[in-house]
PDB file of N, CA and C in Angstrom:
ATOM      1  N   UNK K1132       0.815  -1.193   0.000  1.00 49.00           N
ATOM      2  CA  UNK K1132       0.000   0.000   0.000  1.00 49.00           C
ATOM      3  C   UNK K1132       0.862   1.262   0.000  1.00 49.00           C
ATOM      4  N   UNK K1133       1.966   1.206   0.683  1.00 66.00           N
ATOM      5  CA  UNK K1133       2.832   2.375   0.785  1.00 66.00           C
ATOM      6  C   UNK K1133       3.386   2.773  -0.579  1.00 66.00           C
ATOM      7  N   UNK K1134       3.622   1.781  -1.430  1.00 72.00           N
ATOM      8  CA  UNK K1134       4.176   2.054  -2.759  1.00 72.00           C
ATOM      9  C   UNK K1134       3.225   2.914  -3.595  1.00 72.00           C
ATOM     10  N   UNK K1135       1.928   2.694  -3.485  1.00 80.00           N
ATOM     11  CA  UNK K1135       0.957   3.499  -4.217  1.00 80.00           C
ATOM     12  C   UNK K1135       1.015   4.952  -3.791  1.00 80.00           C
ATOM     13  N   UNK K1136       1.215   5.202  -2.506  1.00 86.00           N
ATOM     14  CA  UNK K1136       1.329   6.574  -2.011  1.00 86.00           C
ATOM     15  C   UNK K1136       2.549   7.274  -2.572  1.00 86.00           C
ATOM     16  N   UNK K1137       3.643   6.542  -2.687  1.00 90.00           N
ATOM     17  CA  UNK K1137       4.874   7.107  -3.235  1.00 90.00           C
ATOM     18  C   UNK K1137       4.689   7.424  -4.718  1.00 90.00           C
ATOM     19  N   UNK K1138       4.057   6.513  -5.436  1.00 90.00           N
ATOM     20  CA  UNK K1138       3.821   6.743  -6.865  1.00 90.00           C
ATOM     21  C   UNK K1138       2.890   7.921  -7.091  1.00 90.00           C
ATOM     22  N   UNK K1139       1.860   8.018  -6.275  1.00 90.00           N
ATOM     23  CA  UNK K1139       0.920   9.129  -6.415  1.00 90.00           C
ATOM     24  C   UNK K1139       1.599  10.453  -6.109  1.00 90.00           C
ATOM     25  N   UNK K1140       2.459  10.465  -5.105  1.00 93.00           N
ATOM     26  CA  UNK K1140       3.178  11.681  -4.748  1.00 93.00           C
ATOM     27  C   UNK K1140       4.152  12.080  -5.862  1.00 93.00           C
ATOM     28  N   UNK K1141       4.818  11.096  -6.454  1.00 92.00           N
ATOM     29  CA  UNK K1141       5.740  11.374  -7.557  1.00 92.00           C
ATOM     30  C   UNK K1141       4.988  11.898  -8.776  1.00 92.00           C
ATOM     31  N   UNK K1142       3.847  11.288  -9.078  1.00 91.00           N
ATOM     32  CA  UNK K1142       3.036  11.752 -10.207  1.00 91.00           C
ATOM     33  C   UNK K1142       2.545  13.171  -9.972  1.00 91.00           C
ATOM     34  N   UNK K1143       2.110  13.448  -8.764  1.00 93.00           N
ATOM     35  CA  UNK K1143       1.626  14.785  -8.436  1.00 93.00           C
ATOM     36  C   UNK K1143       2.735  15.829  -8.549  1.00 93.00           C
ATOM     37  N   UNK K1144       3.954  15.444  -8.204  1.00 94.00           N
ATOM     38  CA  UNK K1144       5.081  16.369  -8.295  1.00 94.00           C
ATOM     39  C   UNK K1144       5.530  16.570  -9.746  1.00 94.00           C
ATOM     40  N   UNK K1145       5.450  15.535 -10.564  1.00 93.00           N
ATOM     41  CA  UNK K1145       5.958  15.607 -11.935  1.00 93.00           C
ATOM     42  C   UNK K1145       4.957  16.179 -12.921  1.00 93.00           C
ATOM     43  N   UNK K1146       3.668  16.060 -12.639  1.00 93.00           N
ATOM     44  CA  UNK K1146       2.649  16.443 -13.611  1.00 93.00           C
ATOM     45  C   UNK K1146       2.754  17.891 -14.080  1.00 93.00           C
ATOM     46  N   UNK K1147       2.981  18.880 -13.210  1.00 94.00           N
ATOM     47  CA  UNK K1147       3.079  20.258 -13.717  1.00 94.00           C
ATOM     48  C   UNK K1147       4.215  20.463 -14.716  1.00 94.00           C
ATOM     49  N   UNK K1148       5.277  19.678 -14.605  1.00 94.00           N
ATOM     50  CA  UNK K1148       6.392  19.798 -15.542  1.00 94.00           C
ATOM     51  C   UNK K1148       6.070  19.183 -16.902  1.00 94.00           C
ATOM     52  N   UNK K1149       5.113  18.277 -16.947  1.00 93.00           N
ATOM     53  CA  UNK K1149       4.766  17.633 -18.208  1.00 93.00           C
ATOM     54  C   UNK K1149       3.779  18.449 -19.041  1.00 93.00           C
ATOM     55  N   UNK K1150       3.067  19.369 -18.423  1.00 93.00           N
ATOM     56  CA  UNK K1150       2.062  20.143 -19.153  1.00 93.00           C
ATOM     57  C   UNK K1150       2.639  20.956 -20.314  1.00 93.00           C
ATOM     58  N   UNK K1151       3.749  21.685 -20.154  1.00 94.00           N
ATOM     59  CA  UNK K1151       4.283  22.420 -21.308  1.00 94.00           C
ATOM     60  C   UNK K1151       4.734  21.503 -22.442  1.00 94.00           C
ATOM     61  N   UNK K1152       5.284  20.352 -22.091  1.00 93.00           N
ATOM     62  CA  UNK K1152       5.719  19.403 -23.121  1.00 93.00           C
ATOM     63  C   UNK K1152       4.505  18.843 -23.858  1.00 93.00           C
ATOM     64  N   UNK K1153       3.464  18.485 -23.099  1.00 91.00           N
ATOM     65  CA  UNK K1153       2.247  17.976 -23.710  1.00 91.00           C
ATOM     66  C   UNK K1153       1.602  19.025 -24.612  1.00 91.00           C
ATOM     67  N   UNK K1154       1.589  20.269 -24.173  1.00 94.00           N
ATOM     68  CA  UNK K1154       1.012  21.342 -24.991  1.00 94.00           C
ATOM     69  C   UNK K1154       1.795  21.513 -26.291  1.00 94.00           C
ATOM     70  N   UNK K1155       3.114  21.411 -26.205  1.00 93.00           N
ATOM     71  CA  UNK K1155       3.941  21.517 -27.408  1.00 93.00           C
ATOM     72  C   UNK K1155       3.652  20.403 -28.396  1.00 93.00           C
ATOM     73  N   UNK K1156       3.538  19.170 -27.902  1.00 88.00           N
ATOM     74  CA  UNK K1156       3.241  18.056 -28.795  1.00 88.00           C
ATOM     75  C   UNK K1156       1.839  18.163 -29.384  1.00 88.00           C
ATOM     76  N   UNK K1157       0.882  18.625 -28.603  1.00 90.00           N
ATOM     77  CA  UNK K1157      -0.465  18.823 -29.142  1.00 90.00           C
ATOM     78  C   UNK K1157      -0.467  19.883 -30.240  1.00 90.00           C
ATOM     79  N   UNK K1158       0.278  20.967 -30.029  1.00 93.00           N
ATOM     80  CA  UNK K1158       0.375  22.010 -31.044  1.00 93.00           C
ATOM     81  C   UNK K1158       1.028  21.471 -32.314  1.00 93.00           C
ATOM     82  N   UNK K1159       2.130  20.742 -32.179  1.00 89.00           N
ATOM     83  CA  UNK K1159       2.795  20.183 -33.357  1.00 89.00           C
ATOM     84  C   UNK K1159       1.901  19.180 -34.087  1.00 89.00           C
ATOM     85  N   UNK K1160       1.190  18.363 -33.333  1.00 85.00           N
ATOM     86  CA  UNK K1160       0.281  17.396 -33.950  1.00 85.00           C
ATOM     87  C   UNK K1160      -0.846  18.083 -34.698  1.00 85.00           C
ATOM     88  N   UNK K1161      -1.404  19.125 -34.100  1.00 88.00           N
ATOM     89  CA  UNK K1161      -2.477  19.861 -34.761  1.00 88.00           C
ATOM     90  C   UNK K1161      -1.965  20.551 -36.017  1.00 88.00           C
ATOM     91  N   UNK K1162      -0.774  21.143 -35.935  1.00 91.00           N
ATOM     92  CA  UNK K1162      -0.194  21.809 -37.104  1.00 91.00           C
ATOM     93  C   UNK K1162       0.061  20.806 -38.225  1.00 91.00           C
ATOM     94  N   UNK K1163       0.570  19.627 -37.870  1.00 87.00           N
ATOM     95  CA  UNK K1163       0.799  18.607 -38.887  1.00 87.00           C
ATOM     96  C   UNK K1163      -0.524  18.131 -39.494  1.00 87.00           C
ATOM     97  N   UNK K1164      -1.536  17.957 -38.673  1.00 87.00           N
ATOM     98  CA  UNK K1164      -2.839  17.542 -39.189  1.00 87.00           C
ATOM     99  C   UNK K1164      -3.432  18.566 -40.141  1.00 87.00           C
ATOM    100  N   UNK K1165      -3.322  19.833 -39.799  1.00 90.00           N
ATOM    101  CA  UNK K1165      -3.826  20.895 -40.678  1.00 90.00           C
ATOM    102  C   UNK K1165      -3.039  20.922 -41.981  1.00 90.00           C
ATOM    103  N   UNK K1166      -1.713  20.796 -41.877  1.00 91.00           N
ATOM    104  CA  UNK K1166      -0.872  20.773 -43.082  1.00 91.00           C
ATOM    105  C   UNK K1166      -1.221  19.581 -43.971  1.00 91.00           C
ATOM    106  N   UNK K1167      -1.423  18.414 -43.364  1.00 89.00           N
ATOM    107  CA  UNK K1167      -1.758  17.227 -44.144  1.00 89.00           C
ATOM    108  C   UNK K1167      -3.097  17.405 -44.856  1.00 89.00           C
ATOM    109  N   UNK K1168      -4.062  18.017 -44.173  1.00 90.00           N
ATOM    110  CA  UNK K1168      -5.363  18.258 -44.809  1.00 90.00           C
ATOM    111  C   UNK K1168      -5.236  19.228 -45.982  1.00 90.00           C
ATOM    112  N   UNK K1169      -4.404  20.260 -45.841  1.00 92.00           N
ATOM    113  CA  UNK K1169      -4.246  21.214 -46.943  1.00 92.00           C
ATOM    114  C   UNK K1169      -3.527  20.580 -48.127  1.00 92.00           C
ATOM    115  N   UNK K1170      -2.763  19.512 -47.878  1.00 92.00           N
ATOM    116  CA  UNK K1170      -2.075  18.817 -48.961  1.00 92.00           C
ATOM    117  C   UNK K1170      -2.921  17.705 -49.570  1.00 92.00           C
ATOM    118  N   UNK K1171      -4.141  17.554 -49.086  1.00 91.00           N
ATOM    119  CA  UNK K1171      -5.059  16.610 -49.697  1.00 91.00           C
ATOM    120  C   UNK K1171      -5.172  15.263 -49.003  1.00 91.00           C
ATOM    121  N   UNK K1172      -4.474  15.046 -47.915  1.00 88.00           N
ATOM    122  CA  UNK K1172      -4.603  13.787 -47.196  1.00 88.00           C
ATOM    123  C   UNK K1172      -5.877  13.816 -46.346  1.00 88.00           C
ATOM    124  N   UNK K1173      -6.451  12.660 -46.152  1.00 87.00           N
ATOM    125  CA  UNK K1173      -7.601  12.613 -45.259  1.00 87.00           C
ATOM    126  C   UNK K1173      -7.092  12.637 -43.816  1.00 87.00           C
ATOM    127  N   UNK K1174      -7.982  12.868 -42.870  1.00 80.00           N
ATOM    128  CA  UNK K1174      -7.596  12.921 -41.459  1.00 80.00           C
ATOM    129  C   UNK K1174      -7.124  11.558 -40.964  1.00 80.00           C
ATOM    130  N   UNK K1175      -7.462  10.517 -41.667  1.00 86.00           N
ATOM    131  CA  UNK K1175      -7.084   9.159 -41.280  1.00 86.00           C
ATOM    132  C   UNK K1175      -5.569   8.934 -41.368  1.00 86.00           C
ATOM    133  N   UNK K1176      -4.914   9.476 -42.380  1.00 86.00           N
ATOM    134  CA  UNK K1176      -3.490   9.223 -42.599  1.00 86.00           C
ATOM    135  C   UNK K1176      -2.580   9.782 -41.504  1.00 86.00           C
ATOM    136  N   UNK K1177      -2.731  11.013 -41.062  1.00 83.00           N
ATOM    137  CA  UNK K1177      -1.862  11.476 -39.967  1.00 83.00           C
ATOM    138  C   UNK K1177      -2.028  10.669 -38.684  1.00 83.00           C
ATOM    139  N   UNK K1178      -3.243  10.209 -38.417  1.00 83.00           N
ATOM    140  CA  UNK K1178      -3.462   9.387 -37.223  1.00 83.00           C
ATOM    141  C   UNK K1178      -2.730   8.062 -37.356  1.00 83.00           C
ATOM    142  N   UNK K1179      -2.848   7.442 -38.519  1.00 87.00           N
ATOM    143  CA  UNK K1179      -2.156   6.169 -38.755  1.00 87.00           C
ATOM    144  C   UNK K1179      -0.640   6.359 -38.718  1.00 87.00           C
ATOM    145  N   UNK K1180      -0.126   7.470 -39.252  1.00 83.00           N
ATOM    146  CA  UNK K1180       1.314   7.727 -39.227  1.00 83.00           C
ATOM    147  C   UNK K1180       1.814   8.007 -37.813  1.00 83.00           C
ATOM    148  N   UNK K1181       0.957   8.514 -36.942  1.00 81.00           N
ATOM    149  CA  UNK K1181       1.371   8.817 -35.577  1.00 81.00           C
ATOM    150  C   UNK K1181       1.508   7.558 -34.728  1.00 81.00           C
ATOM    151  N   UNK K1182       0.818   6.503 -35.078  1.00 85.00           N
ATOM    152  CA  UNK K1182       0.852   5.289 -34.270  1.00 85.00           C
ATOM    153  C   UNK K1182       2.260   4.692 -34.192  1.00 85.00           C
ATOM    154  N   UNK K1183       2.985   4.499 -35.299  1.00 88.00           N
ATOM    155  CA  UNK K1183       4.345   3.953 -35.177  1.00 88.00           C
ATOM    156  C   UNK K1183       5.289   4.906 -34.424  1.00 88.00           C
ATOM    157  N   UNK K1184       5.112   6.186 -34.618  1.00 81.00           N
ATOM    158  CA  UNK K1184       5.976   7.143 -33.928  1.00 81.00           C
ATOM    159  C   UNK K1184       5.733   7.081 -32.425  1.00 81.00           C
ATOM    160  N   UNK K1185       4.486   6.925 -32.045  1.00 79.00           N
ATOM    161  CA  UNK K1185       4.129   6.907 -30.624  1.00 79.00           C
ATOM    162  C   UNK K1185       4.581   5.621 -29.951  1.00 79.00           C
ATOM    163  N   UNK K1186       4.386   4.497 -30.592  1.00 83.00           N
ATOM    164  CA  UNK K1186       4.601   3.225 -29.916  1.00 83.00           C
ATOM    165  C   UNK K1186       5.917   2.542 -30.268  1.00 83.00           C
ATOM    166  N   UNK K1187       6.547   2.896 -31.363  1.00 78.00           N
ATOM    167  CA  UNK K1187       7.796   2.240 -31.753  1.00 78.00           C
ATOM    168  C   UNK K1187       9.003   3.010 -31.252  1.00 78.00           C
ATOM    169  N   UNK K1188       8.975   4.315 -31.409  1.00 64.00           N
ATOM    170  CA  UNK K1188      10.136   5.105 -30.994  1.00 64.00           C
ATOM    171  C   UNK K1188       9.910   5.549 -29.608  1.00 64.00           C
TER     172      UNK K1188
END
């Protein structure tokens, strides 16, 4: 039980530092999605291309 408290405390301490990074990735993803749409790709392709980047690298 004590381990869960330590993990929760660590998550609570680290979460504010992850928000700017998450916002940056969301902005880049949105910009790429908009760019892909203007180049004629459907919304399906950027999502499919993001899967290997997210889970492989």
